[in-house]
């Protein structure tokens, strides 16, 4: 039986990827459709994508597929043809090609079966995820942005909203998508007569959110087709003004695609204008936060003097420091957008 998972350590895989000379194309895609046997679907898909030298992160569930991948540029069309023929539901699947791509987004293929392709916390069996809002293309988005009766709702996490957004877009200040859904319904109750426009990175969250809003009695609901990625690409191709400002956060090694030159956020350590996300290099922390080049040099790519000190200890001393500590010394409070001291908690996000 063929191997259906990776057997090589991450360090070696990353080194191999960095040594590649052929450019790679980073692309994301998703589709809500019924998969009767997700495990069998996953295994067959893994074999095909591995043959095409695809790296990335793919989730499969009974409700569909969600993927962010990279593929050698010479194999992109072959990969697309493979997916279109893999299942009838994937024929002509929309591909969101990365806007600001160095080809170094992934170095291993991880393909997992999940309960949902997006963790939404919805338990209402009467909910129909296919009853979605109206798709908006780039020109439609720009027209809606000038419509006083339209309300743009950002269905991304705070750390995504912080570095890039549409002007006057409403933030739903929750730390997870599952918490955002009921909060969005509550926050928009007094605007049920308005045009509700939902958006996210590549479309998968705002599409489900639009169905959830309709399920909760909102009638005039829209969502941006292909999310920010597709909007910016099509607007540029069609010579339209790109109205999204700042960076579009992405969930891979790049951590962001530059959409406009606007810098909307600040370094979490010194307050200087900055929109570069980093992970604290301390193995006992790995906090995601915004850090300017000056603070990166000052704190050795750590989020605090404590983490900087700890990262320079021997592996044995680091392990001793971490013993019994679940979440490290600091967490990023996404709802308030700042670094905060926190009492370690045994609960994971």
Coordinates of C-alpha atoms in Angstrom, one line a residue, residues 38 44 58 60 63 71 77 108 111 127 153 174 197 204 207 215-216 234 242 270 278 289 296 326 328:
X38 CA -14.1 12.0 3.3
X44 CA -7.0 9.5 -3.4
X58 CA -5.8 20.9 2.6
X60 CA -11.6 17.6 3.6
X63 CA -19.3 19.5 3.7
X71 CA 2.7 23.8 -7.1
X77 CA -2.2 23.6 -15.5
X108 CA 5.1 19.9 2.8
X111 CA -4.1 16.7 3.9
X127 CA -29.1 25.5 8.5
X153 CA -18.7 43.3 7.3
X174 CA -14.2 37.9 18.3
X197 CA -21.8 42.8 2.3
X204 CA -14.8 30.6 2.3
X207 CA -19.8 32.6 1.9
X215 CA -30.8 31.8 8.0
X216 CA -31.2 34.4 10.7
X234 CA -9.8 41.3 -11.0
X242 CA -8.4 48.8 -5.8
X270 CA 7.2 50.5 20.0
X278 CA 6.1 37.6 12.9
X289 CA 2.4 39.8 16.6
X296 CA 13.2 42.7 15.6
X326 CA 0.6 25.8 28.9
X328 CA 3.6 30.8 27.5

